[in-house]
Amino acid sequence: MKFSEYMTDWLYGKDGYYATYKNIGKSGDFYTAVSTSKFFGGSVAKHIISLVDEGFLEQNATICEIGAHHGYFLADVIEFVYTLRPELLSTLKFVIIERFDDLQEHQTNYFKESFGDVVSLTHYKSLSELKCKNAFFIANEIFDAFPCELYFKGKTAQMQDHEVAFDVDNEWVKAKAKKYHKDRGEIAVGYEEFAKEMAESCDKFEFMTFDYGEMQARPDFSLRVYVKHEVIPFFDESIKRNELFGKSDITYDVTFAHVKDAYEEAGVKFVELKAQMVALVDMGILDLLEILKDNVEEKIYKQELEKAKMLIMPNFLGERFKMLRFRKA
Ligand SMILES: C[S@@+](CC[C@H](N)C(=O)[O-])C[C@H]1O[C@@H](n2cnc3c(N)ncnc32)[C@H](O)[C@@H]1O
């Protein structure tokens, strides 16, 4: 089978890694910025409010997270909208795109526990089901969870019994590899369709996404498996793929130029790419920490500050992760 099919089964098959609720975060297989600090979602909330103030977003805009997993990110955004501009809570519409029923249920329960009936959350299985006039889309670490093909010097991989053989000619993969200057590496599958679905779902929107990668990824394999915070390169000699299949996360560095091209082909304008720490500071994370300082005991402030620092510290999440922003107006 194609590698993209193998990876789809690994992550999204019946017993795939993401098909059931997983404990991502401190006790799970990997951290994301979402599980690090509430001030990640808080900064995005501040940005959303500035978009309302500048008139890009209407008071009744749709705020939509894609690939939400626990739902913490959107919930943190909502909590900070409530703190900073409570009246918006009753006019904005909150949506999560989540293809798995099991995860939808967890997210619904988490929202009920957090907000009772004050916030209503709508789910769709895919962007193609959403139709709206004005929206803000957010996603954290989804492009590194799209299936990919593996390419090596002109040939595309096939998988059999968890073994890789580079013995197929695939012109689409070859053309992408050439475009992104790779003689080897991962070529993501599905960005084009995803960008098109988003562009068709809404007349005017901003899309902000965070991921690990580079505009032009290194011409090498970055494919790796995360299990209990241990990282195993997919081509490691001692890897036991049959044991890890479906039970661990599999990911790779995102080639942002590929995401950018997919959105531009769909008629959406690329706005910027910057380090996550720079993006969070620009959106006002430091102002939010100041507000916290003025309103809570010092002990609590210090605890929250330590967590928030992880987001904006070089050499941790802050520098290696990037923020990408697109607009359709
Ligand atoms: C690495 S996890 C990140 C989860 C969460 N956003 C966080 O930051 O903790 C990747 C998530 O993206 C979702 N995902 C990947 N491709 C997707 C797509 N095309 N549409 C919706 N969700 C997608 C997966 O189901 C998974 O929940």
XYZ file of C-alpha atoms and ligand atoms in Angstrom:
356
model
C 0.000 0.000 0.000
C 0.942 3.660 -0.362
C 2.679 5.174 2.650
C -0.137 7.764 2.940
C -2.636 4.897 3.350
C -0.434 3.226 5.951
C -0.133 6.506 7.903
C -3.886 7.141 7.581
C -4.561 3.733 9.156
C -1.931 4.357 11.835
C -3.491 7.652 12.922
C -7.115 7.570 11.769
C -8.020 3.891 11.167
C -10.587 2.084 13.305
C -7.986 1.524 16.027
C -5.851 4.471 14.938
C -4.024 6.753 17.320
C -6.396 9.736 16.924
C -9.603 7.762 16.461
C -10.082 7.441 20.201
C -9.571 9.904 23.026
C -5.886 10.165 23.897
C -4.236 11.787 26.803
C -2.025 14.246 24.927
C -0.178 16.483 27.362
C 1.931 15.963 30.429
C 1.046 12.335 31.021
C 0.494 11.465 27.361
C 2.839 10.827 24.445
C 3.706 14.423 23.615
C 3.162 18.033 24.625
C 1.553 20.657 22.500
C 1.493 24.376 23.187
C -2.190 23.925 24.027
C -1.420 21.705 27.010
C 1.380 24.018 28.176
C -0.440 27.212 29.161
C -3.861 28.857 28.900
C -2.111 31.995 27.711
C -1.699 30.391 24.295
C -5.463 30.491 23.765
C -5.557 33.781 25.685
C -3.286 35.492 23.159
C -5.468 34.234 20.325
C -8.551 35.610 22.130
C -6.873 39.011 22.347
C -6.125 38.835 18.628
C -9.755 37.913 17.828
C -10.941 40.949 19.793
C -8.546 43.171 17.844
C -10.013 41.762 14.596
C -13.498 42.682 15.830
C -12.276 46.175 16.725
C -10.701 46.713 13.328
C -13.918 45.531 11.643
C -12.499 42.408 9.987
C -14.654 40.181 12.196
C -18.335 40.841 12.836
C -19.724 40.550 16.362
C -21.513 37.375 15.214
C -18.508 35.802 13.466
C -17.817 32.073 13.675
C -14.796 31.056 15.747
C -13.800 27.614 14.546
C -11.080 25.258 15.751
C -9.941 22.382 13.567
C -8.420 19.234 15.098
C -9.199 20.290 18.654
C -8.543 16.988 20.453
C -9.452 17.792 24.107
C -11.011 21.150 23.164
C -8.683 23.010 25.552
C -7.491 25.546 22.984
C -10.931 26.817 21.991
C -12.065 26.692 25.630
C -9.075 28.837 26.643
C -9.913 31.292 23.858
C -13.488 31.498 25.158
C -12.364 31.985 28.753
C -10.218 34.955 27.749
C -12.895 36.453 25.473
C -15.117 36.331 28.563
C -12.448 38.084 30.666
C -11.563 40.730 28.107
C -14.844 41.392 26.265
C -17.695 39.446 27.929
C -20.425 40.795 25.630
C -18.857 38.962 22.666
C -19.553 35.608 24.282
C -23.236 35.822 23.454
C -22.744 36.945 19.842
C -19.800 34.874 18.545
C -20.530 31.345 17.314
C -18.184 28.571 18.429
C -17.505 25.593 16.186
C -15.143 22.595 16.258
C -14.348 20.501 13.195
C -13.841 16.990 14.529
C -14.303 13.863 12.451
C -14.469 11.375 15.347
C -17.716 10.925 17.340
C -15.813 9.833 20.431
C -13.764 13.046 20.475
C -16.819 15.205 19.716
C -18.434 13.750 22.816
C -15.383 14.479 24.981
C -15.243 18.049 23.701
C -18.975 18.580 24.321
C -18.592 17.280 27.881
C -15.533 19.449 28.515
C -17.438 22.531 27.321
C -20.436 21.633 29.504
C -18.174 21.211 32.554
C -16.375 24.471 31.823
C -19.210 26.743 30.726
C -22.525 25.038 31.499
C -25.142 26.408 29.118
C -23.499 29.796 28.671
C -21.536 28.745 25.585
C -22.983 26.676 22.792
C -20.655 24.576 20.700
C -21.476 23.236 17.240
C -19.601 20.312 15.729
C -19.027 19.423 12.084
C -17.198 16.388 10.809
C -15.484 18.283 8.051
C -15.029 21.816 6.782
C -17.173 20.936 3.783
C -20.229 20.891 6.107
C -19.643 24.443 7.337
C -21.047 27.446 5.473
C -20.588 30.916 6.936
C -19.983 34.546 5.986
C -17.279 35.607 8.413
C -14.939 33.450 10.505
C -11.723 33.038 12.406
C -10.192 29.574 12.045
C -7.543 28.262 14.401
C -5.584 25.032 14.411
C -2.653 23.784 16.424
C -0.425 21.065 15.040
C -2.705 19.674 12.393
C -0.585 19.951 9.249
C 2.017 17.611 10.773
C -0.789 15.079 11.245
C -1.785 14.906 7.560
C -0.744 11.651 5.899
C 2.250 11.896 3.593
C 4.135 9.992 0.924
C 7.820 9.172 1.341
C 10.134 10.092 -1.515
C 13.728 9.071 -2.152
C 15.723 10.023 -5.249
C 12.941 9.760 -7.832
C 11.016 6.897 -6.237
C 7.983 6.855 -3.947
C 7.605 4.380 -1.093
C 5.262 1.461 -0.721
C 4.624 -0.339 2.553
C 4.347 -4.037 3.069
C 4.377 -5.705 6.486
C 5.610 -2.437 8.001
C 8.629 -2.418 5.654
C 9.389 0.484 3.298
C 10.347 -0.100 -0.354
C 11.113 2.844 -2.627
C 10.011 1.286 -5.884
C 7.049 3.233 -7.262
C 6.939 6.038 -9.848
C 4.462 8.657 -8.686
C 4.521 11.795 -10.844
C 2.504 13.925 -8.382
C 4.917 13.178 -5.537
C 7.907 13.685 -7.820
C 6.656 17.089 -8.972
C 6.095 18.236 -5.375
C 9.530 16.987 -4.331
C 11.094 18.919 -7.197
C 9.128 22.049 -6.308
C 10.253 21.949 -2.670
C 13.858 20.979 -3.484
C 13.760 17.608 -1.837
C 15.640 14.613 -3.136
C 14.245 12.759 -0.128
C 11.651 13.396 2.542
C 7.939 13.553 3.240
C 5.401 14.983 0.798
C 2.131 15.794 2.578
C -1.108 14.604 1.036
C -4.352 16.564 1.432
C -3.253 20.169 1.959
C -4.762 21.270 -1.374
C -8.164 19.766 -0.675
C -8.209 21.089 2.902
C -7.362 24.652 1.788
C -10.039 24.483 -0.905
C -12.653 23.261 1.577
C -11.833 26.113 3.938
C -11.952 28.680 1.129
C -15.351 27.361 0.036
C -16.753 27.255 3.582
C -16.604 30.963 4.266
C -16.733 34.283 2.367
C -14.339 36.236 4.580
C -11.997 34.762 7.134
C -8.617 34.692 8.843
C -6.894 31.370 9.462
C -4.152 31.109 12.062
C -2.237 27.882 12.456
C 0.719 26.762 14.558
C 3.050 23.949 13.609
C 6.594 22.660 13.732
C 8.519 23.093 10.509
C 10.235 25.447 8.079
C 9.222 27.342 4.952
C 11.535 24.980 3.058
C 12.014 21.811 5.100
C 15.408 20.122 5.010
C 15.774 17.616 2.183
C 15.758 14.691 4.587
C 13.356 12.437 6.478
C 11.996 13.894 9.695
C 9.308 11.218 10.125
C 9.241 10.125 13.755
C 7.139 8.353 16.317
C 6.324 9.731 19.781
C 5.642 7.314 22.558
C 5.591 8.381 26.211
C 7.715 11.452 25.387
C 10.334 9.309 23.667
C 11.084 10.129 20.029
C 11.949 7.298 17.659
C 12.999 8.146 14.084
C 10.882 6.141 11.641
C 14.036 4.856 9.921
C 15.756 3.900 13.179
C 17.225 0.401 12.811
C 15.757 -0.840 16.067
C 12.223 0.525 15.528
C 9.416 -1.993 16.037
C 6.793 -0.527 13.713
C 4.331 -3.376 14.172
C 4.208 -2.683 17.927
C 3.990 1.089 17.564
C 1.369 1.098 14.777
C -1.798 2.913 15.947
C -0.504 3.136 19.527
C 1.810 6.095 19.159
C 1.809 9.406 17.352
C 3.573 9.615 14.002
C 4.548 13.017 12.626
C 7.017 14.956 10.491
C 8.250 18.532 9.938
C 5.835 20.665 7.952
C 7.012 22.263 4.702
C 5.205 25.570 5.110
C 5.785 26.506 1.457
C 3.495 23.571 0.593
C 0.752 24.827 2.948
C 1.180 28.361 1.579
C 0.938 27.207 -2.049
C -2.162 25.123 -1.276
C -3.916 28.173 0.231
C -2.823 30.520 -2.531
C -4.088 28.058 -5.157
C -7.420 28.109 -3.293
C -7.520 31.907 -3.592
C -6.558 32.680 0.015
C -3.894 35.284 0.724
C -0.789 34.375 2.728
C -0.231 37.018 5.404
C 2.824 35.905 7.383
C 4.987 33.198 8.888
C 6.744 33.908 12.169
C 8.148 32.139 15.207
C 5.391 31.224 17.644
C 7.057 33.206 20.445
C 7.142 36.336 18.291
C 3.514 35.802 17.271
C 2.373 35.437 20.881
C 4.254 38.533 21.991
C 2.826 40.493 19.037
C -0.685 39.360 19.943
C -0.202 40.630 23.483
C 0.697 37.678 25.740
C 2.771 40.022 27.943
C -0.197 42.394 28.446
C -2.297 39.412 29.517
C 0.338 38.381 32.049
C 0.315 41.939 33.406
C -3.462 41.764 33.867
C -3.019 38.463 35.700
C -0.336 39.952 37.933
C -2.695 42.739 38.984
C -5.546 40.371 39.741
C -4.247 37.234 41.447
C -1.996 36.247 44.352
C 1.712 36.269 43.625
C 1.986 32.488 43.988
C -0.599 31.860 41.273
C 0.920 34.499 39.029
C 4.344 32.868 39.322
C 2.932 29.432 38.499
C 1.152 30.731 35.398
C 4.185 32.748 34.371
C 6.414 29.656 34.459
C 4.016 27.804 32.166
C 3.581 30.759 29.799
C 7.367 31.184 29.578
C 7.592 27.795 27.864
C 5.589 29.251 24.984
C 7.842 32.229 24.436
C 11.230 30.867 25.423
C 13.781 30.315 22.674
C 14.781 26.655 22.281
C 11.523 25.324 23.571
C 8.089 25.618 21.975
C 8.516 29.307 21.219
C 11.275 29.269 18.680
C 10.881 25.931 16.956
C 7.174 26.317 16.372
C 5.857 28.737 13.789
C 2.643 30.642 13.298
C 1.151 30.938 9.822
C -1.621 33.327 8.978
C -3.892 33.528 5.939
C -6.771 35.781 4.950
C -9.645 35.665 2.545
C -11.392 39.021 2.302
C -1.026 16.644 16.930
S -2.760 16.586 17.192
C -3.044 18.194 17.847
C -4.236 18.246 18.735
C -4.572 19.611 19.350
N -4.823 20.590 18.305
C -3.465 20.079 20.272
O -2.795 21.034 19.942
O -3.258 19.469 21.327
C -3.404 16.637 15.539
C -4.915 16.699 15.427
O -5.262 17.145 14.113
C -6.398 16.441 13.684
N -6.459 16.513 12.223
C -5.509 16.149 11.336
N -5.914 16.371 10.083
C -7.150 16.909 10.168
C -8.111 17.363 9.214
N -7.876 17.292 7.921
N -9.268 17.857 9.667
C -9.524 17.929 10.980
N -8.668 17.523 11.934
C -7.494 17.024 11.527
C -6.193 15.051 14.267
O -7.374 14.294 14.305
C -5.619 15.375 15.639
O -6.648 15.543 16.583
